[in-house]
């Protein structure tokens, strides 16, 4: 869980400090108060560009110095080898009283940009610079936003991105394989686009990299899809639709991909892009109860399917890793009837730290007193 979160010149937050509890974290306030901005800041404690996928320069506060900072103190859910040395109790960047967690060692995370380099992200863990992919080794963050309601109508690339986020939570090395595959593919595409014939040995080397990392990407995705599909198929019918999952499109090992790439150089050069590989797959989702593709379901059914996937995946992450993920649910309660809303809160109770936003405090009345509540613009109770 996050024990403290500090936003500095991030979006509309000049200097905001939040010290949440271990369970529900309910953020309410008027539209434009910065509720989603808080969730976006938390999402930056995971690899990638956050829940909005915005450019770094857009995250800096308007009228601010040009950079921004997000700092957090994490209470690990389980001990890590070697983590006992060099851990500070409270990060220097965080002011305030000590967190009342007897014997807990807090791990400091920080990310942001400098005014002199607003598009270069800096990530630090315990004060030491690390690659953003290293964040996945410490905590898992999953999110659901209103913009994701269009997932089943969007191009396949959006569903791949969604699947990769699910896969990363189960296989932290997935981000490294994805980054290296994309880098090798871009280099290959540039070589094929040149007017002079490219060096065949260099092309072969790039294709070997794509084959190695592409096979790892495909294997991790298929493991995630198969395991998650089995988990949802075994669930009883309930308030949230059960989803069937499958991976459509390219499938093959490294040897197959290397051969396909080598044999398709002329074709890919003419197309201006690589036409085979794991970047050409799609996540197929069906409504098990109706036996119907998600794209053909109603908007309400699609929302229920998506929520069911995220909840089942959170359970799977906890089982696989031994630590509950941090869930970010933006405006999720507003789209549910009272029965499904109560069912959602009951399912999430005791499952780890869950951040939720809404414009009305009454949306979260069913949670009771077991929550940290903060209305932005007012001090916490």
Short mmCIF file of C-alpha atoms in Angstrom, two decimals:
data_model
loop_
_atom_site.label_atom_id
_atom_site.label_comp_id
_atom_site.label_asym_id
_atom_site.label_seq_id
_atom_site.Cartn_x
_atom_site.Cartn_y
_atom_site.Cartn_z
CA UNK A 1 0.00 0.00 0.00
CA UNK A 2 0.98 3.61 -0.43
CA UNK A 3 1.40 5.29 2.93
CA UNK A 4 1.99 8.80 1.59
CA UNK A 5 1.62 10.50 -1.77
CA UNK A 6 3.02 13.94 -2.63
CA UNK A 7 2.21 15.84 -5.82
CA UNK A 8 4.34 18.86 -6.72
CA UNK A 9 3.33 21.03 -9.67
CA UNK A 10 1.44 18.07 -11.14
CA UNK A 11 -1.58 19.04 -13.26
CA UNK A 12 -3.70 21.32 -11.02
CA UNK A 13 -1.91 20.26 -7.82
CA UNK A 14 0.75 22.73 -6.74
CA UNK A 15 1.56 20.95 -3.48
CA UNK A 16 -0.77 18.16 -2.39
CA UNK A 17 -0.05 15.58 0.30
CA UNK A 18 -2.26 12.55 0.87
CA UNK A 19 -1.72 9.95 3.60
CA UNK A 20 -4.25 7.19 2.78
CA UNK A 21 -5.17 4.09 4.71
CA UNK A 22 -4.72 0.46 3.67
CA UNK A 23 -8.17 -0.18 2.17
CA UNK A 24 -10.59 2.08 0.32
CA UNK A 25 -9.34 5.54 -0.63
CA UNK A 26 -12.33 7.64 -1.71
CA UNK A 27 -11.68 10.95 -3.47
CA UNK A 28 -14.68 13.18 -4.07
CA UNK A 29 -15.16 16.68 -5.35
CA UNK A 30 -16.59 18.73 -8.15
CA UNK A 31 -15.63 18.18 -11.76
CA UNK A 32 -12.23 19.74 -12.36
CA UNK A 33 -11.14 19.42 -8.72
CA UNK A 34 -8.28 17.11 -9.71
CA UNK A 35 -9.55 13.69 -8.63
CA UNK A 36 -8.46 11.89 -11.78
CA UNK A 37 -5.18 13.79 -11.66
CA UNK A 38 -4.41 12.10 -8.33
CA UNK A 39 -5.08 8.68 -9.85
CA UNK A 40 -2.89 9.56 -12.82
CA UNK A 41 -0.07 10.48 -10.45
CA UNK A 42 -0.37 7.09 -8.72
CA UNK A 43 -0.37 5.35 -12.11
CA UNK A 44 3.02 6.92 -12.87
CA UNK A 45 4.46 4.70 -10.15
CA UNK A 46 4.17 1.88 -12.70
CA UNK A 47 6.05 1.54 -16.00
CA UNK A 48 4.55 3.36 -18.96
CA UNK A 49 2.88 6.70 -19.52
CA UNK A 50 0.13 6.47 -16.94
CA UNK A 51 -3.60 6.03 -17.21
CA UNK A 52 -4.06 8.95 -19.61
CA UNK A 53 -1.00 8.13 -21.76
CA UNK A 54 -0.30 11.85 -21.86
CA UNK A 55 2.92 13.54 -22.86
CA UNK A 56 5.09 14.44 -19.87
CA UNK A 57 4.94 18.13 -20.73
CA UNK A 58 1.16 18.07 -20.35
CA UNK A 59 1.44 16.86 -16.76
CA UNK A 60 3.33 19.89 -15.48
CA UNK A 61 1.15 22.48 -13.79
CA UNK A 62 0.21 25.43 -15.94
CA UNK A 63 1.91 28.49 -14.56
CA UNK A 64 4.41 26.34 -12.69
CA UNK A 65 8.18 26.11 -13.21
CA UNK A 66 7.83 23.58 -16.05
CA UNK A 67 8.62 20.27 -14.33
CA UNK A 68 6.64 18.15 -11.91
CA UNK A 69 7.19 15.61 -9.14
CA UNK A 70 5.33 12.62 -7.75
CA UNK A 71 6.74 11.09 -4.56
CA UNK A 72 5.37 8.18 -2.60
CA UNK A 73 6.16 6.03 0.41
CA UNK A 74 5.34 2.37 -0.05
CA UNK A 75 4.76 -0.17 2.68
CA UNK A 76 5.76 -3.42 0.94
CA UNK A 77 3.30 -6.25 1.31
CA UNK A 78 6.13 -8.73 1.71
CA UNK A 79 9.85 -8.56 2.41
CA UNK A 80 12.32 -8.47 -0.43
CA UNK A 81 15.79 -9.92 -0.34
CA UNK A 82 18.28 -7.25 0.62
CA UNK A 83 15.61 -4.63 1.20
CA UNK A 84 16.52 -4.19 4.84
CA UNK A 85 19.57 -2.02 4.21
CA UNK A 86 19.46 1.59 3.23
CA UNK A 87 15.72 2.04 3.76
CA UNK A 88 14.79 5.43 5.12
CA UNK A 89 11.81 5.66 7.42
CA UNK A 90 10.32 8.75 5.77
CA UNK A 91 11.55 10.17 2.43
CA UNK A 92 13.26 13.57 2.67
CA UNK A 93 10.77 14.98 0.16
CA UNK A 94 7.84 14.22 2.46
CA UNK A 95 6.99 16.37 5.43
CA UNK A 96 4.66 15.46 8.25
CA UNK A 97 4.41 13.03 11.14
CA UNK A 98 5.73 9.49 10.84
CA UNK A 99 3.33 6.92 9.42
CA UNK A 100 1.91 4.84 12.30
CA UNK A 101 3.11 1.46 11.07
CA UNK A 102 5.11 -0.21 13.78
CA UNK A 103 8.13 -2.00 12.41
CA UNK A 104 7.29 -1.24 8.77
CA UNK A 105 10.06 -0.14 6.45
CA UNK A 106 8.96 2.45 3.94
CA UNK A 107 10.35 2.46 0.43
CA UNK A 108 10.66 5.81 -1.28
CA UNK A 109 9.55 6.23 -4.88
CA UNK A 110 9.85 9.39 -6.92
CA UNK A 111 9.24 10.27 -10.54
CA UNK A 112 8.88 13.46 -12.51
CA UNK A 113 10.64 15.88 -14.81
CA UNK A 114 12.95 18.84 -14.50
CA UNK A 115 12.06 22.28 -15.91
CA UNK A 116 15.19 22.07 -18.06
CA UNK A 117 14.08 18.73 -19.56
CA UNK A 118 10.27 18.59 -19.41
CA UNK A 119 10.00 15.55 -21.71
CA UNK A 120 12.57 13.39 -19.91
CA UNK A 121 11.15 11.30 -17.12
CA UNK A 122 13.26 10.59 -14.06
CA UNK A 123 12.53 7.61 -11.80
CA UNK A 124 14.16 6.98 -8.44
CA UNK A 125 13.74 4.24 -5.86
CA UNK A 126 15.36 4.90 -2.50
CA UNK A 127 17.05 7.91 -4.09
CA UNK A 128 18.84 5.87 -6.75
CA UNK A 129 18.00 6.39 -10.44
CA UNK A 130 16.40 3.37 -12.11
CA UNK A 131 14.69 2.56 -15.39
CA UNK A 132 10.91 2.93 -15.27
CA UNK A 133 10.59 -0.81 -15.92
CA UNK A 134 12.10 -1.41 -12.47
CA UNK A 135 8.93 -0.09 -10.83
CA UNK A 136 7.11 -3.30 -11.73
CA UNK A 137 9.36 -5.27 -9.39
CA UNK A 138 7.97 -3.44 -6.36
CA UNK A 139 4.28 -2.84 -6.85
CA UNK A 140 1.44 -3.57 -9.24
CA UNK A 141 -1.01 -0.86 -10.22
CA UNK A 142 -4.16 -1.56 -12.23
CA UNK A 143 -6.73 0.97 -13.39
CA UNK A 144 -10.11 1.38 -14.97
CA UNK A 145 -11.20 4.72 -16.41
CA UNK A 146 -14.27 5.95 -18.30
CA UNK A 147 -12.14 6.28 -21.44
CA UNK A 148 -11.62 2.52 -21.39
CA UNK A 149 -15.36 1.98 -21.97
CA UNK A 150 -14.55 2.28 -25.69
CA UNK A 151 -12.00 -0.52 -25.56
CA UNK A 152 -14.04 -2.99 -27.63
CA UNK A 153 -14.74 -0.41 -30.34
CA UNK A 154 -11.17 0.87 -30.55
CA UNK A 155 -8.48 -0.46 -32.93
CA UNK A 156 -6.66 -3.66 -31.96
CA UNK A 157 -3.68 -1.63 -30.73
CA UNK A 158 -5.73 -0.39 -27.76
CA UNK A 159 -6.68 -3.92 -26.72
CA UNK A 160 -3.05 -5.03 -27.06
CA UNK A 161 -2.05 -2.17 -24.78
CA UNK A 162 -4.70 -3.23 -22.27
CA UNK A 163 -3.53 -6.84 -22.44
CA UNK A 164 0.10 -5.81 -22.00
CA UNK A 165 -0.83 -3.94 -18.83
CA UNK A 166 -2.49 -7.11 -17.50
CA UNK A 167 0.52 -9.20 -18.55
CA UNK A 168 3.03 -6.83 -16.98
CA UNK A 169 1.35 -7.28 -13.62
CA UNK A 170 2.03 -11.02 -13.80
CA UNK A 171 5.38 -10.89 -15.60
CA UNK A 172 7.47 -7.78 -14.76
CA UNK A 173 10.00 -8.66 -17.48
CA UNK A 174 7.30 -8.17 -20.11
CA UNK A 175 8.05 -4.45 -20.31
CA UNK A 176 11.72 -5.07 -21.15
CA UNK A 177 10.83 -7.54 -23.90
CA UNK A 178 8.25 -5.13 -25.32
CA UNK A 179 10.63 -2.16 -25.35
CA UNK A 180 13.43 -4.12 -27.00
CA UNK A 181 11.09 -5.65 -29.57
CA UNK A 182 9.73 -2.23 -30.52
CA UNK A 183 13.23 -0.72 -30.74
CA UNK A 184 14.47 -3.52 -33.00
CA UNK A 185 11.35 -3.26 -35.19
CA UNK A 186 11.76 0.50 -35.63
CA UNK A 187 15.40 0.03 -36.61
CA UNK A 188 14.44 -2.69 -39.11
CA UNK A 189 11.72 -0.52 -40.63
CA UNK A 190 14.18 2.35 -41.07
CA UNK A 191 16.68 0.09 -42.80
CA UNK A 192 14.06 -1.29 -45.16
CA UNK A 193 12.94 2.25 -46.03
CA UNK A 194 16.39 3.32 -47.22
CA UNK A 195 16.98 3.71 -50.94
CA UNK A 196 20.26 1.84 -50.83
CA UNK A 197 20.04 -1.91 -50.15
CA UNK A 198 20.42 -2.48 -46.39
CA UNK A 199 23.17 -4.61 -44.90
CA UNK A 200 21.66 -8.12 -44.80
CA UNK A 201 23.73 -9.08 -41.76
CA UNK A 202 22.42 -6.10 -39.83
CA UNK A 203 18.88 -6.95 -40.85
CA UNK A 204 19.39 -10.53 -39.72
CA UNK A 205 20.69 -9.34 -36.34
CA UNK A 206 17.67 -7.06 -35.84
CA UNK A 207 15.29 -9.83 -36.88
CA UNK A 208 16.97 -12.17 -34.40
CA UNK A 209 16.30 -9.64 -31.64
CA UNK A 210 12.69 -9.29 -32.73
CA UNK A 211 12.31 -13.07 -32.78
CA UNK A 212 13.78 -13.50 -29.30
CA UNK A 213 11.73 -10.79 -27.63
CA UNK A 214 8.65 -11.39 -29.78
CA UNK A 215 8.47 -15.02 -28.69
CA UNK A 216 8.71 -13.96 -25.03
CA UNK A 217 5.96 -11.36 -25.53
CA UNK A 218 3.66 -13.88 -27.18
CA UNK A 219 4.27 -16.54 -24.52
CA UNK A 220 3.60 -14.12 -21.65
CA UNK A 221 0.43 -12.79 -23.25
CA UNK A 222 -0.93 -16.27 -23.93
CA UNK A 223 -0.21 -17.36 -20.37
CA UNK A 224 -2.10 -14.32 -19.07
CA UNK A 225 -5.05 -14.87 -21.39
CA UNK A 226 -5.31 -18.61 -20.69
CA UNK A 227 -5.01 -18.28 -16.92
CA UNK A 228 -7.42 -15.37 -16.70
CA UNK A 229 -9.92 -17.06 -19.03
CA UNK A 230 -9.88 -20.20 -16.89
CA UNK A 231 -10.42 -18.17 -13.72
CA UNK A 232 -13.43 -16.35 -15.15
CA UNK A 233 -14.93 -19.47 -16.69
CA UNK A 234 -15.00 -21.09 -13.23
CA UNK A 235 -16.77 -18.14 -11.61
CA UNK A 236 -20.50 -18.41 -10.89
CA UNK A 237 -22.90 -16.05 -12.59
CA UNK A 238 -23.06 -12.82 -10.64
CA UNK A 239 -23.59 -9.08 -10.97
CA UNK A 240 -20.59 -8.69 -13.28
CA UNK A 241 -20.52 -10.37 -16.68
CA UNK A 242 -18.06 -13.22 -17.18
CA UNK A 243 -15.73 -12.70 -20.11
CA UNK A 244 -14.19 -15.25 -22.40
CA UNK A 245 -10.72 -14.32 -23.60
CA UNK A 246 -8.63 -15.45 -26.55
CA UNK A 247 -5.69 -14.12 -28.53
CA UNK A 248 -6.27 -13.71 -32.26
CA UNK A 249 -3.73 -13.18 -35.01
CA UNK A 250 -0.05 -14.02 -35.20
CA UNK A 251 1.21 -16.94 -33.15
CA UNK A 252 4.57 -18.67 -33.31
CA UNK A 253 7.92 -19.19 -31.68
CA UNK A 254 11.14 -17.31 -32.29
CA UNK A 255 12.29 -19.52 -35.16
CA UNK A 256 8.99 -19.02 -36.96
CA UNK A 257 9.11 -15.25 -36.54
CA UNK A 258 12.73 -14.99 -37.68
CA UNK A 259 11.91 -16.93 -40.84
CA UNK A 260 8.77 -14.89 -41.50
CA UNK A 261 10.68 -11.64 -41.10
CA UNK A 262 13.55 -12.71 -43.35
CA UNK A 263 11.15 -13.92 -46.03
CA UNK A 264 9.00 -10.79 -45.84
CA UNK A 265 11.59 -8.05 -46.24
CA UNK A 266 10.43 -6.98 -49.69
CA UNK A 267 6.79 -7.06 -48.62
CA UNK A 268 7.46 -5.04 -45.46
CA UNK A 269 9.59 -2.52 -47.37
CA UNK A 270 6.70 -1.92 -49.78
CA UNK A 271 4.20 -1.60 -46.93
CA UNK A 272 6.46 0.67 -44.89
CA UNK A 273 5.90 -1.42 -41.76
CA UNK A 274 6.39 -4.92 -40.37
CA UNK A 275 3.36 -7.09 -41.13
CA UNK A 276 4.07 -10.14 -38.95
CA UNK A 277 4.78 -10.51 -35.26
CA UNK A 278 3.11 -10.10 -31.86
CA UNK A 279 2.34 -6.46 -32.66
CA UNK A 280 -0.32 -7.79 -35.07
CA UNK A 281 -2.37 -9.76 -32.53
CA UNK A 282 -5.69 -8.81 -30.98
CA UNK A 283 -7.44 -9.61 -27.71
CA UNK A 284 -10.83 -11.22 -28.45
CA UNK A 285 -13.44 -10.87 -25.69
CA UNK A 286 -16.82 -12.55 -25.55
CA UNK A 287 -19.76 -12.36 -23.16
CA UNK A 288 -19.90 -15.94 -21.86
CA UNK A 289 -23.45 -15.66 -20.62
CA UNK A 290 -24.72 -14.61 -24.05
CA UNK A 291 -22.12 -16.25 -26.25
CA UNK A 292 -21.63 -12.94 -28.01
CA UNK A 293 -18.59 -10.88 -28.97
CA UNK A 294 -18.01 -7.94 -26.65
CA UNK A 295 -18.05 -5.52 -29.59
CA UNK A 296 -21.70 -6.49 -30.23
CA UNK A 297 -22.82 -6.09 -26.62
CA UNK A 298 -24.56 -3.05 -25.21
CA UNK A 299 -22.56 -0.26 -23.60
CA UNK A 300 -23.66 -1.40 -20.16
CA UNK A 301 -22.67 -4.98 -20.87
CA UNK A 302 -19.28 -3.87 -22.16
CA UNK A 303 -18.66 -1.92 -18.95
CA UNK A 304 -19.63 -4.96 -16.90
CA UNK A 305 -17.31 -7.19 -18.94
CA UNK A 306 -14.41 -4.81 -18.50
CA UNK A 307 -14.98 -4.49 -14.78
CA UNK A 308 -15.23 -8.26 -14.45
CA UNK A 309 -11.90 -8.70 -16.25
CA UNK A 310 -10.14 -6.17 -14.02
CA UNK A 311 -11.53 -7.68 -10.82
CA UNK A 312 -10.63 -11.24 -11.84
CA UNK A 313 -7.18 -10.09 -12.86
CA UNK A 314 -6.63 -8.37 -9.51
CA UNK A 315 -7.43 -11.64 -7.76
CA UNK A 316 -5.05 -13.49 -10.07
CA UNK A 317 -2.24 -11.02 -9.40
CA UNK A 318 -2.68 -11.46 -5.65
CA UNK A 319 -2.56 -15.25 -6.01
CA UNK A 320 0.46 -15.25 -8.31
CA UNK A 321 2.61 -12.60 -6.65
CA UNK A 322 1.51 -12.78 -3.02
CA UNK A 323 0.69 -9.07 -3.00
CA UNK A 324 -2.57 -7.32 -3.75
CA UNK A 325 -2.38 -4.78 -6.57
CA UNK A 326 -3.25 -1.15 -6.04
CA UNK A 327 -6.50 -0.52 -7.92
CA UNK A 328 -7.42 2.85 -9.42
CA UNK A 329 -11.13 3.03 -10.31
CA UNK A 330 -12.05 6.38 -11.82
CA UNK A 331 -15.77 7.27 -11.65
CA UNK A 332 -16.66 3.58 -11.54
CA UNK A 333 -19.47 3.90 -8.98
CA UNK A 334 -21.42 6.43 -11.05
CA UNK A 335 -21.99 3.86 -13.80
CA UNK A 336 -23.39 1.13 -11.54
CA UNK A 337 -26.84 0.63 -10.09
CA UNK A 338 -27.05 0.39 -6.27
CA UNK A 339 -27.05 -3.43 -6.29
CA UNK A 340 -23.91 -3.73 -8.44
CA UNK A 341 -22.29 -0.88 -6.54
CA UNK A 342 -22.73 -2.70 -3.23
CA UNK A 343 -21.54 -5.94 -4.83
CA UNK A 344 -18.41 -4.17 -6.09
CA UNK A 345 -17.55 -2.76 -2.67
CA UNK A 346 -18.13 -6.15 -1.04
CA UNK A 347 -15.84 -7.85 -3.52
CA UNK A 348 -13.09 -5.28 -3.07
CA UNK A 349 -13.22 -5.20 0.75
CA UNK A 350 -10.00 -6.52 2.23
CA UNK A 351 -8.38 -6.94 -1.19
CA UNK A 352 -5.75 -4.21 -0.79
CA UNK A 353 -5.66 -0.50 -1.46
CA UNK A 354 -8.42 0.69 -3.80
CA UNK A 355 -8.51 4.33 -4.96
CA UNK A 356 -11.91 5.50 -6.22
CA UNK A 357 -13.23 8.84 -7.41
CA UNK A 358 -16.71 10.33 -7.65
CA UNK A 359 -18.50 13.64 -7.56
CA UNK A 360 -20.90 12.60 -4.80
CA UNK A 361 -19.99 11.15 -1.41
CA UNK A 362 -23.32 9.32 -1.36
CA UNK A 363 -22.07 6.99 -4.12
CA UNK A 364 -19.77 5.37 -1.57
CA UNK A 365 -22.17 5.18 1.39
CA UNK A 366 -22.26 1.36 1.21
CA UNK A 367 -18.58 1.21 2.14
CA UNK A 368 -19.34 2.51 5.61
CA UNK A 369 -16.60 3.85 7.83
CA UNK A 370 -13.90 1.52 6.52
CA UNK A 371 -12.36 4.05 4.15
CA UNK A 372 -10.05 7.02 3.93
CA UNK A 373 -12.17 9.85 2.52
CA UNK A 374 -10.93 13.10 1.05
CA UNK A 375 -12.91 15.83 -0.64
CA UNK A 376 -10.48 17.79 -2.75
CA UNK A 377 -10.43 21.40 -1.74
CA UNK A 378 -11.03 20.52 1.92
CA UNK A 379 -8.63 19.04 4.49
CA UNK A 380 -9.07 15.32 5.23
CA UNK A 381 -11.33 14.40 8.16
#
